PDB file of C-alpha atoms in Angstrom:
ATOM      1  CA  MET A   1     130.909  99.751 129.956  1.00 48.00           C
ATOM      2  CA  MET A   2     129.109  97.517 127.671  1.00 50.00           C
ATOM      3  CA  LYS A   3     128.486  93.781 129.036  1.00 52.00           C
ATOM      4  CA  ASP A   4     128.021  92.114 125.784  1.00 57.00           C
ATOM      5  CA  ASP A   5     127.376  92.771 122.009  1.00 58.00           C
ATOM      6  CA  GLN A   6     123.565  92.269 122.487  1.00 60.00           C
ATOM      7  CA  GLU A   7     123.347  95.154 125.131  1.00 67.00           C
ATOM      8  CA  TYR A   8     125.375  97.296 122.726  1.00 65.00           C
ATOM      9  CA  SER A   9     123.021  96.362 119.769  1.00 66.00           C
ATOM     10  CA  ASP A  10     120.040  97.231 121.825  1.00 69.00           C
ATOM     11  CA  LEU A  11     121.194 100.657 122.897  1.00 67.00           C
ATOM     12  CA  LEU A  12     122.231 101.276 119.354  1.00 69.00           C
ATOM     13  CA  ALA A  13     118.861 100.480 118.044  1.00 67.00           C
ATOM     14  CA  LYS A  14     117.166 102.663 120.754  1.00 68.00           C
ATOM     15  CA  TRP A  15     119.642 105.494 119.800  1.00 68.00           C
ATOM     16  CA  LEU A  16     118.759 105.319 116.312  1.00 68.00           C
ATOM     17  CA  LYS A  17     114.949 105.746 117.323  1.00 65.00           C
ATOM     18  CA  GLU A  18     115.791 108.689 119.713  1.00 69.00           C
ATOM     19  CA  ASP A  19     114.330 106.515 122.485  1.00 69.00           C
ATOM     20  CA  LEU A  20     117.438 106.376 124.939  1.00 69.00           C
ATOM     21  CA  SER A  21     116.940 107.417 128.601  1.00 75.00           C
ATOM     22  CA  GLU A  22     119.619 109.592 130.011  1.00 73.00           C
ATOM     23  CA  GLU A  23     121.137 106.747 131.844  1.00 75.00           C
ATOM     24  CA  GLU A  24     121.374 104.768 128.566  1.00 73.00           C
ATOM     25  CA  GLN A  25     122.738 107.764 126.673  1.00 73.00           C
ATOM     26  CA  LEU A  26     125.436 108.119 129.218  1.00 75.00           C
ATOM     27  CA  ARG A  27     126.301 104.396 129.099  1.00 74.00           C
ATOM     28  CA  LEU A  28     126.474 104.600 125.217  1.00 69.00           C
ATOM     29  CA  GLU A  29     128.764 107.654 125.390  1.00 72.00           C
ATOM     30  CA  GLN A  30     131.068 106.124 127.842  1.00 70.00           C
ATOM     31  CA  SER A  31     131.473 103.080 125.742  1.00 71.00           C
ATOM     32  CA  GLY A  32     133.279 105.324 123.106  1.00 66.00           C
ATOM     33  CA  ASN A  33     131.476 103.858 120.169  1.00 65.00           C
ATOM     34  CA  LEU A  34     128.972 106.444 119.867  1.00 64.00           C
ATOM     35  CA  ASP A  35     131.479 108.875 118.222  1.00 66.00           C
ATOM     36  CA  ASP A  36     132.192 106.277 115.433  1.00 64.00           C
ATOM     37  CA  LEU A  37     128.609 105.941 114.599  1.00 64.00           C
ATOM     38  CA  LYS A  38     128.038 109.827 114.579  1.00 65.00           C
ATOM     39  CA  ILE A  39     130.729 110.083 111.937  1.00 63.00           C
ATOM     40  CA  VAL A  40     129.102 107.598 109.875  1.00 58.00           C
ATOM     41  CA  ILE A  41     125.647 109.308 110.057  1.00 63.00           C
ATOM     42  CA  GLU A  42     127.151 112.696 109.360  1.00 61.00           C
ATOM     43  CA  ASP A  43     128.630 111.296 106.270  1.00 60.00           C
ATOM     44  CA  ILE A  44     125.548 109.569 105.187  1.00 56.00           C
ATOM     45  CA  ALA A  45     123.543 112.956 105.647  1.00 56.00           C
ATOM     46  CA  THR A  46     125.483 114.528 102.837  1.00 58.00           C
ATOM     47  CA  TRP A  47     124.902 111.933 100.251  1.00 57.00           C
ATOM     48  CA  SER A  48     122.574 112.380  97.377  1.00 54.00           C
ATOM     49  CA  LEU A  49     120.259 109.567  96.975  1.00 53.00           C
ATOM     50  CA  PRO A  50     118.967 107.283  95.297  1.00 53.00           C
ATOM     51  CA  GLU A  51     122.386 107.069  93.210  1.00 54.00           C
ATOM     52  CA  ILE A  52     124.616 105.298  95.905  1.00 55.00           C
ATOM     53  CA  ASP A  53     127.930 103.695  95.380  1.00 58.00           C
ATOM     54  CA  ILE A  54     127.920 101.605  98.531  1.00 57.00           C
ATOM     55  CA  GLU A  55     131.236  99.988  98.092  1.00 58.00           C
ATOM     56  CA  GLN A  56     132.961 103.414  97.444  1.00 61.00           C
ATOM     57  CA  LYS A  57     131.179 104.930 100.405  1.00 58.00           C
ATOM     58  CA  LEU A  58     132.274 102.112 102.656  1.00 59.00           C
ATOM     59  CA  SER A  59     135.754 102.521 101.440  1.00 60.00           C
ATOM     60  CA  THR A  60     135.745 106.352 102.069  1.00 62.00           C
ATOM     61  CA  LEU A  61     134.130 106.091 105.578  1.00 60.00           C
ATOM     62  CA  LYS A  62     136.806 103.666 106.766  1.00 56.00           C
ATOM     63  CA  ARG A  63     139.649 105.794 105.296  1.00 60.00           C
ATOM     64  CA  GLU A  64     138.207 108.964 106.867  1.00 59.00           C
ATOM     65  CA  HIS A  65     137.655 107.189 110.103  1.00 54.00           C
ATOM     66  CA  LEU A  66     141.279 105.750 110.266  1.00 53.00           C
ATOM     67  CA  GLN A  67     142.695 109.373 109.364  1.00 53.00           C
ATOM     68  CA  LYS A  68     140.640 111.055 112.144  1.00 50.00           C
ATOM     69  CA  ARG A  69     141.658 108.303 114.741  1.00 46.00           C
ATOM     70  CA  GLU A  70     145.259 107.305 113.834  1.00 41.00           C
ATOM     71  CA  THR A  71     145.937 106.558 117.603  1.00 40.00           C
ATOM     72  CA  ARG A  72     142.901 104.678 118.419  1.00 42.00           C
ATOM     73  CA  VAL A  73     142.498 100.950 117.483  1.00 42.00           C
ATOM     74  CA  VAL A  74     138.826 100.235 116.475  1.00 44.00           C
ATOM     75  CA  SER A  75     137.856  96.688 117.241  1.00 50.00           C
ATOM     76  CA  LEU A  76     136.200  94.452 114.718  1.00 46.00           C
ATOM     77  CA  ARG A  77     132.937  94.556 116.701  1.00 52.00           C
ATOM     78  CA  VAL A  78     132.677  98.473 116.365  1.00 50.00           C
ATOM     79  CA  TRP A  79     133.237  98.303 112.653  1.00 47.00           C
ATOM     80  CA  MET A  80     130.531  95.553 112.317  1.00 52.00           C
ATOM     81  CA  SER A  81     128.171  97.654 114.148  1.00 56.00           C
ATOM     82  CA  ILE A  82     128.903 100.619 112.027  1.00 54.00           C
ATOM     83  CA  ALA A  83     128.441  98.664 108.810  1.00 52.00           C
ATOM     84  CA  ALA A  84     125.268  97.133 110.243  1.00 52.00           C
ATOM     85  CA  SER A  85     124.009 100.729 111.121  1.00 53.00           C
ATOM     86  CA  PHE A  86     124.866 101.860 107.742  1.00 52.00           C
ATOM     87  CA  LEU A  87     122.915  98.945 106.119  1.00 48.00           C
ATOM     88  CA  LEU A  88     119.960  99.794 108.414  1.00 50.00           C
ATOM     89  CA  LEU A  89     119.842 103.261 107.448  1.00 50.00           C
ATOM     90  CA  ILE A  90     120.008 102.210 103.786  1.00 47.00           C
ATOM     91  CA  GLY A  91     116.964  99.829 104.509  1.00 48.00           C
ATOM     92  CA  PHE A  92     115.048 102.782 105.890  1.00 45.00           C
ATOM     93  CA  TYR A  93     115.417 104.518 102.397  1.00 43.00           C
ATOM     94  CA  PHE A  94     114.064 101.480 100.579  1.00 43.00           C
ATOM     95  CA  GLY A  95     111.540 100.501 103.168  1.00 45.00           C
ATOM     96  CA  SER A  96     110.035 103.982 104.124  1.00 45.00           C
ATOM     97  CA  GLU A  97     110.314 107.568 103.399  1.00 46.00           C
ATOM     98  CA  TRP A  98     112.695 108.402 106.117  1.00 44.00           C
ATOM     99  CA  LEU A  99     115.396 109.609 103.928  1.00 47.00           C
ATOM    100  CA  THR A 100     113.301 111.387 101.335  1.00 50.00           C
ATOM    101  CA  GLY A 101     112.113 114.235 103.578  1.00 68.00           C
ATOM    102  CA  ASP A 102     109.386 112.672 105.816  1.00 85.00           C
ATOM    103  CA  ARG A 103     109.782 111.644 109.531  1.00 93.00           C
ATOM    104  CA  THR A 104     107.939 108.596 110.548  1.00 96.00           C
ATOM    105  CA  ILE A 105     107.385 107.375 114.123  1.00 96.00           C
ATOM    106  CA  GLU A 106     105.599 103.987 114.684  1.00 97.00           C
ATOM    107  CA  THR A 107     104.826 102.047 118.007  1.00 97.00           C
ATOM    108  CA  ALA A 108     104.778  98.409 118.500  1.00 96.00           C
ATOM    109  CA  LEU A 109     102.456  95.974 120.345  1.00 96.00           C
ATOM    110  CA  GLY A 110     101.635  97.537 123.805  1.00 95.00           C
ATOM    111  CA  GLU A 111     104.194 100.267 123.285  1.00 96.00           C
ATOM    112  CA  GLN A 112     103.397 104.140 123.737  1.00 96.00           C
ATOM    113  CA  ILE A 113     105.738 106.977 122.604  1.00 96.00           C
ATOM    114  CA  ASP A 114     105.925 110.473 123.500  1.00 97.00           C
ATOM    115  CA  HIS A 115     107.242 112.632 120.574  1.00 96.00           C
ATOM    116  CA  GLU A 116     107.936 116.421 120.220  1.00 95.00           C
ATOM    117  CA  LEU A 117     107.159 117.962 117.035  1.00 93.00           C
ATOM    118  CA  PRO A 118     109.404 120.646 115.438  1.00 91.00           C
ATOM    119  CA  ASP A 119     107.134 123.585 116.707  1.00 89.00           C
ATOM    120  CA  GLY A 120     107.436 122.218 120.304  1.00 91.00           C
ATOM    121  CA  SER A 121     103.816 120.582 120.349  1.00 92.00           C
ATOM    122  CA  LEU A 122     103.842 117.171 122.040  1.00 95.00           C
ATOM    123  CA  VAL A 123     102.233 113.926 120.640  1.00 97.00           C
ATOM    124  CA  LYS A 124     101.577 110.840 122.607  1.00 97.00           C
ATOM    125  CA  ILE A 125     101.181 107.949 120.296  1.00 98.00           C
ATOM    126  CA  ASP A 126      99.230 104.880 121.317  1.00 97.00           C
ATOM    127  CA  ALA A 127     100.152 101.245 120.752  1.00 97.00           C
ATOM    128  CA  LEU A 128     100.133  99.901 117.023  1.00 96.00           C
ATOM    129  CA  SER A 129      99.939 103.544 115.700  1.00 97.00           C
ATOM    130  CA  SER A 130     102.055 105.876 113.638  1.00 97.00           C
ATOM    131  CA  ILE A 131     102.458 109.561 112.656  1.00 97.00           C
ATOM    132  CA  SER A 132     104.454 111.057 109.805  1.00 96.00           C
ATOM    133  CA  TYR A 133     105.226 114.434 108.671  1.00 96.00           C
ATOM    134  CA  ALA A 134     107.524 116.280 106.348  1.00 92.00           C
ATOM    135  CA  SER A 135     111.016 117.509 107.583  1.00 87.00           C
ATOM    136  CA  ASP A 136     110.185 121.023 106.173  1.00 88.00           C
ATOM    137  CA  TRP A 137     107.550 121.371 109.017  1.00 90.00           C
ATOM    138  CA  ASP A 138     107.026 125.251 108.518  1.00 85.00           C
ATOM    139  CA  ASN A 139     106.051 124.842 104.948  1.00 86.00           C
ATOM    140  CA  GLU A 140     104.062 121.566 105.199  1.00 87.00           C
ATOM    141  CA  ARG A 141     102.207 121.578 108.487  1.00 90.00           C
ATOM    142  CA  LYS A 142     100.420 118.451 107.971  1.00 93.00           C
ATOM    143  CA  LEU A 143     100.833 115.322 109.880  1.00 95.00           C
ATOM    144  CA  LYS A 144      99.315 111.752 108.853  1.00 97.00           C
ATOM    145  CA  LEU A 145      98.114 109.467 111.754  1.00 97.00           C
ATOM    146  CA  THR A 146      97.241 105.958 111.564  1.00 97.00           C
ATOM    147  CA  GLY A 147      95.724 104.474 114.924  1.00 96.00           C
ATOM    148  CA  ARG A 148      95.464 106.839 117.752  1.00 97.00           C
ATOM    149  CA  ALA A 149      97.339 109.670 119.469  1.00 98.00           C
ATOM    150  CA  PHE A 150      96.912 112.584 121.944  1.00 97.00           C
ATOM    151  CA  PHE A 151      98.021 116.088 121.003  1.00 96.00           C
ATOM    152  CA  ASP A 152      99.239 118.929 123.167  1.00 94.00           C
ATOM    153  CA  VAL A 153      99.581 121.912 120.607  1.00 92.00           C
ATOM    154  CA  SER A 154     101.801 124.945 121.555  1.00 84.00           C
ATOM    155  CA  LYS A 155      99.776 128.080 121.615  1.00 81.00           C
ATOM    156  CA  GLY A 156      99.609 129.903 118.324  1.00 78.00           C
ATOM    157  CA  HIS A 157     100.733 126.985 116.371  1.00 81.00           C
ATOM    158  CA  VAL A 158      98.498 125.663 113.554  1.00 85.00           C
ATOM    159  CA  PHE A 159      98.609 122.356 111.796  1.00 91.00           C
ATOM    160  CA  THR A 160      96.247 119.687 110.215  1.00 94.00           C
ATOM    161  CA  VAL A 161      96.114 115.933 111.370  1.00 97.00           C
ATOM    162  CA  LYS A 162      95.088 113.808 108.374  1.00 96.00           C
ATOM    163  CA  THR A 163      93.690 110.358 108.562  1.00 97.00           C
ATOM    164  CA  SER A 164      92.181 108.025 105.996  1.00 94.00           C
ATOM    165  CA  LEU A 165      88.656 108.896 107.297  1.00 94.00           C
ATOM    166  CA  GLY A 166      88.900 112.626 108.081  1.00 95.00           C
ATOM    167  CA  GLU A 167      91.245 115.368 109.292  1.00 96.00           C
ATOM    168  CA  VAL A 168      91.536 117.910 112.235  1.00 96.00           C
ATOM    169  CA  GLN A 169      92.705 121.428 112.141  1.00 92.00           C
ATOM    170  CA  VAL A 170      93.842 122.680 115.395  1.00 89.00           C
ATOM    171  CA  LEU A 171      95.071 125.924 117.014  1.00 80.00           C
ATOM    172  CA  GLY A 172      96.844 125.666 120.586  1.00 79.00           C
ATOM    173  CA  THR A 173      94.771 122.948 121.959  1.00 91.00           C
ATOM    174  CA  GLU A 174      94.673 119.562 123.521  1.00 93.00           C
ATOM    175  CA  PHE A 175      92.734 116.688 121.673  1.00 95.00           C
ATOM    176  CA  GLU A 176      92.656 113.047 120.788  1.00 96.00           C
ATOM    177  CA  VAL A 177      92.285 111.485 117.316  1.00 96.00           C
ATOM    178  CA  ALA A 178      91.385 107.808 116.785  1.00 95.00           C
ATOM    179  CA  ALA A 179      91.677 106.445 113.311  1.00 93.00           C
ATOM    180  CA  ILE A 180      91.385 102.743 113.590  1.00 89.00           C
ATOM    181  CA  GLU A 181      90.287 100.593 110.771  1.00 84.00           C
ATOM    182  CA  GLU A 182      86.670 102.141 110.032  1.00 86.00           C
ATOM    183  CA  ARG A 183      86.529 104.043 113.233  1.00 89.00           C
ATOM    184  CA  PHE A 184      87.219 107.899 113.218  1.00 95.00           C
ATOM    185  CA  GLU A 185      86.846 109.815 116.469  1.00 96.00           C
ATOM    186  CA  VAL A 186      88.041 113.121 117.817  1.00 97.00           C
ATOM    187  CA  SER A 187      87.732 114.496 121.298  1.00 96.00           C
ATOM    188  CA  CYS A 188      88.663 117.864 122.404  1.00 96.00           C
ATOM    189  CA  PHE A 189      90.333 118.431 126.029  1.00 96.00           C
ATOM    190  CA  GLU A 190      91.305 122.046 125.745  1.00 94.00           C
ATOM    191  CA  GLY A 191      90.720 124.888 123.314  1.00 92.00           C
ATOM    192  CA  ARG A 192      88.914 124.304 119.941  1.00 92.00           C
ATOM    193  CA  VAL A 193      89.341 122.043 116.962  1.00 94.00           C
ATOM    194  CA  GLN A 194      87.837 121.697 113.651  1.00 95.00           C
ATOM    195  CA  VAL A 195      86.855 118.325 112.276  1.00 96.00           C
ATOM    196  CA  LEU A 196      86.429 117.666 108.650  1.00 95.00           C
ATOM    197  CA  ALA A 197      84.973 114.626 106.924  1.00 95.00           C
ATOM    198  CA  GLY A 198      83.989 114.666 103.227  1.00 92.00           C
ATOM    199  CA  ASP A 199      81.840 117.946 102.862  1.00 93.00           C
ATOM    200  CA  GLN A 200      80.971 117.859 106.568  1.00 95.00           C
ATOM    201  CA  SER A 201      82.610 120.284 109.173  1.00 95.00           C
ATOM    202  CA  GLU A 202      82.191 120.644 112.801  1.00 95.00           C
ATOM    203  CA  ILE A 203      83.937 122.598 115.544  1.00 95.00           C
ATOM    204  CA  LEU A 204      84.562 121.015 118.959  1.00 96.00           C
ATOM    205  CA  THR A 205      85.325 122.712 122.237  1.00 95.00           C
ATOM    206  CA  VAL A 206      86.237 121.377 125.715  1.00 95.00           C
ATOM    207  CA  GLY A 207      84.484 118.157 126.550  1.00 96.00           C
ATOM    208  CA  GLU A 208      83.020 117.705 123.231  1.00 96.00           C
ATOM    209  CA  ALA A 209      83.753 114.732 120.820  1.00 96.00           C
ATOM    210  CA  ILE A 210      82.589 113.497 117.403  1.00 96.00           C
ATOM    211  CA  ASN A 211      82.699 110.097 115.564  1.00 94.00           C
ATOM    212  CA  LEU A 212      81.874 109.024 112.053  1.00 94.00           C
ATOM    213  CA  GLU A 213      78.894 106.750 112.014  1.00 91.00           C
ATOM    214  CA  GLU A 214      77.904 105.521 108.557  1.00 90.00           C
ATOM    215  CA  GLY A 215      79.519 108.588 106.800  1.00 92.00           C
ATOM    216  CA  VAL A 216      77.850 111.137 109.187  1.00 95.00           C
ATOM    217  CA  LEU A 217      79.591 113.045 111.984  1.00 96.00           C
ATOM    218  CA  VAL A 218      77.906 112.458 115.238  1.00 96.00           C
ATOM    219  CA  ARG A 219      78.480 114.741 118.258  1.00 96.00           C
ATOM    220  CA  PHE A 220      78.583 113.636 121.932  1.00 95.00           C
ATOM    221  CA  THR A 221      80.080 114.861 125.255  1.00 95.00           C
ATOM    222  CA  PHE A 222      82.506 113.307 127.780  1.00 94.00           C
ATOM    223  CA  GLN A 223      83.703 114.000 131.445  1.00 92.00           C
ATOM    224  CA  ASN A 224      87.129 112.739 131.619  1.00 92.00           C
ATOM    225  CA  THR A 225      90.109 115.192 131.553  1.00 93.00           C
ATOM    226  CA  GLN A 226      92.540 113.158 129.539  1.00 93.00           C
ATOM    227  CA  PRO A 227      92.267 109.722 127.397  1.00 96.00           C
ATOM    228  CA  HIS A 228      91.796 106.671 129.518  1.00 95.00           C
ATOM    229  CA  TRP A 229      94.771 104.940 127.657  1.00 96.00           C
ATOM    230  CA  LEU A 230      97.019 107.322 129.093  1.00 96.00           C
ATOM    231  CA  LYS A 231      96.088 106.233 132.516  1.00 95.00           C
ATOM    232  CA  GLY A 232      96.824 102.623 131.429  1.00 96.00           C
ATOM    233  CA  PHE A 233      93.430 101.176 130.625  1.00 96.00           C
ATOM    234  CA  SER A 234      90.657 101.129 128.002  1.00 96.00           C
ATOM    235  CA  GLN A 235      87.062 102.193 128.657  1.00 95.00           C
ATOM    236  CA  PHE A 236      83.842 101.444 126.778  1.00 94.00           C
ATOM    237  CA  GLU A 237      80.184 102.266 126.957  1.00 91.00           C
ATOM    238  CA  ASN A 238      78.032  99.960 125.136  1.00 92.00           C
ATOM    239  CA  ALA A 239      80.618  99.024 122.452  1.00 92.00           C
ATOM    240  CA  PRO A 240      80.425  95.897 120.153  1.00 93.00           C
ATOM    241  CA  LEU A 241      82.613  93.136 121.612  1.00 95.00           C
ATOM    242  CA  SER A 242      84.604  92.884 118.509  1.00 91.00           C
ATOM    243  CA  ASP A 243      85.781  96.469 118.956  1.00 91.00           C
ATOM    244  CA  VAL A 244      86.728  95.804 122.608  1.00 95.00           C
ATOM    245  CA  LEU A 245      88.837  92.769 121.399  1.00 95.00           C
ATOM    246  CA  THR A 246      90.526  94.742 118.565  1.00 93.00           C
ATOM    247  CA  GLU A 247      91.741  97.187 121.287  1.00 95.00           C
ATOM    248  CA  LEU A 248      92.622  94.454 123.548  1.00 97.00           C
ATOM    249  CA  LYS A 249      95.034  93.052 120.907  1.00 96.00           C
ATOM    250  CA  LYS A 250      96.759  96.384 120.665  1.00 96.00           C
ATOM    251  CA  TYR A 251      98.212  95.781 124.164  1.00 97.00           C
ATOM    252  CA  TYR A 252      98.620  91.963 124.425  1.00 97.00           C
ATOM    253  CA  GLU A 253      99.860  89.225 122.211  1.00 96.00           C
ATOM    254  CA  ILE A 254      96.861  87.004 122.117  1.00 96.00           C
ATOM    255  CA  GLU A 255      94.879  84.802 119.647  1.00 95.00           C
ATOM    256  CA  ILE A 256      91.237  85.132 119.878  1.00 94.00           C
ATOM    257  CA  HIS A 257      88.604  83.473 117.711  1.00 90.00           C
ATOM    258  CA  LEU A 258      85.429  84.781 118.841  1.00 91.00           C
ATOM    259  CA  PRO A 259      82.343  82.468 118.165  1.00 93.00           C
ATOM    260  CA  ASP A 260      79.545  83.941 115.927  1.00 91.00           C
ATOM    261  CA  LYS A 261      77.119  83.652 118.745  1.00 92.00           C
ATOM    262  CA  TYR A 262      79.001  86.311 120.698  1.00 93.00           C
ATOM    263  CA  ILE A 263      79.677  88.918 118.014  1.00 87.00           C
ATOM    264  CA  ASN A 264      76.564  91.036 118.673  1.00 89.00           C
ATOM    265  CA  HIS A 265      77.443  91.373 122.595  1.00 95.00           C
ATOM    266  CA  GLN A 266      77.720  94.905 123.927  1.00 96.00           C
ATOM    267  CA  PHE A 267      80.325  95.723 126.519  1.00 97.00           C
ATOM    268  CA  SER A 268      80.471  98.471 129.085  1.00 96.00           C
ATOM    269  CA  GLY A 269      83.390  98.680 131.436  1.00 96.00           C
ATOM    270  CA  ARG A 270      87.205  98.778 131.224  1.00 97.00           C
ATOM    271  CA  PHE A 271      90.369  96.766 131.093  1.00 98.00           C
ATOM    272  CA  PRO A 272      93.984  97.310 132.226  1.00 97.00           C
ATOM    273  CA  HIS A 273      96.971  97.419 129.868  1.00 97.00           C
ATOM    274  CA  ASN A 274      99.350  95.573 132.131  1.00 95.00           C
ATOM    275  CA  ASP A 275      97.642  92.378 133.335  1.00 96.00           C
ATOM    276  CA  LEU A 276      96.308  89.977 130.619  1.00 96.00           C
ATOM    277  CA  LYS A 277      94.328  87.597 132.839  1.00 95.00           C
ATOM    278  CA  LEU A 278      92.670  90.575 134.682  1.00 97.00           C
ATOM    279  CA  ALA A 279      91.877  92.334 131.280  1.00 97.00           C
ATOM    280  CA  LEU A 280      90.214  89.203 130.021  1.00 97.00           C
ATOM    281  CA  ARG A 281      88.328  88.621 133.200  1.00 96.00           C
ATOM    282  CA  SER A 282      87.139  92.288 133.249  1.00 97.00           C
ATOM    283  CA  ILE A 283      85.724  91.824 129.742  1.00 97.00           C
ATOM    284  CA  PHE A 284      84.123  88.307 129.730  1.00 97.00           C
ATOM    285  CA  ASP A 285      82.982  87.810 133.286  1.00 96.00           C
ATOM    286  CA  PRO A 286      80.458  90.448 133.192  1.00 96.00           C
ATOM    287  CA  LEU A 287      79.151  89.061 129.871  1.00 95.00           C
ATOM    288  CA  GLU A 288      79.001  85.555 131.409  1.00 95.00           C
ATOM    289  CA  ILE A 289      81.270  84.060 128.812  1.00 95.00           C
ATOM    290  CA  SER A 290      83.447  81.275 129.812  1.00 94.00           C
ATOM    291  CA  PHE A 291      86.838  80.670 128.203  1.00 94.00           C
ATOM    292  CA  THR A 292      90.250  79.043 128.759  1.00 94.00           C
ATOM    293  CA  LEU A 293      93.492  80.753 128.142  1.00 94.00           C
ATOM    294  CA  THR A 294      96.218  78.169 126.915  1.00 94.00           C
ATOM    295  CA  THR A 295      99.975  78.515 127.698  1.00 92.00           C
ATOM    296  CA  GLU A 296     100.460  80.037 124.043  1.00 93.00           C
ATOM    297  CA  ASN A 297      97.972  82.864 124.939  1.00 93.00           C
ATOM    298  CA  GLU A 298      95.104  81.435 122.797  1.00 95.00           C
ATOM    299  CA  MET A 299      91.525  81.704 123.828  1.00 94.00           C
ATOM    300  CA  ILE A 300      89.247  78.757 123.816  1.00 93.00           C
ATOM    301  CA  PHE A 301      85.633  79.370 124.536  1.00 92.00           C
ATOM    302  CA  ASP A 302      83.557  76.734 126.236  1.00 81.00           C
TER     303      ASP A 302
END
């Protein structure tokens, strides 16, 4: 049973995002309200957009619902939730391409999501990142990525990962792609991947990586068997401090105004994703940079 309206709303939002645990799914089904919402969404799926008579649809939905459930009394809270869900779905149409044929998955600050593509391939999406692809996957095997993700591609399946700086073509492999601001980097953990950037093309095998430096693809090697961020930390080798702090702000809500005198500092090391104070000490103590963290999570440098 639901404890309160807020709990129901939270579970409903997670259900719409396909992010419910088995326990949460069971609780929502036992509440009896999930059936009502499914009726609404099934009806919405039959509509032809963008010409929508909202008032007529709401009237039809209510009438059909009452006909199907004559012996059941539907509470005002349920109807309000259904109406809110209806408006939310309409908002998806006007605010994204969700109802026009594309599927988009986005992550929030400090959030990571596992997502399965239509061909069974798995994508692990890092914080503050997004992927999108056409619902007609067999005819449009292209995925757009902003941010960072790790791909575990089903054997024999081919598709292309497109970013603003370059793209990756794959065939049954495990690899990571990072497309963050002006940074484009690809690492191959299994199989082979082809990296394209402008008129440049490179093929990577296990343990090889490549990044785009001033418009040129530069190869390098690595030892780890999976991306560090999947293990709960970020690691760097002679990285600009500004890049390290950009990464830090993907996992923590923090205000940082780095003084100009520290901009050219280089950092080698790691920081965890689950402890802000430890993360800050891991970064700034080796560089001998003093700071104070306020109660509002704002960094003040000495």
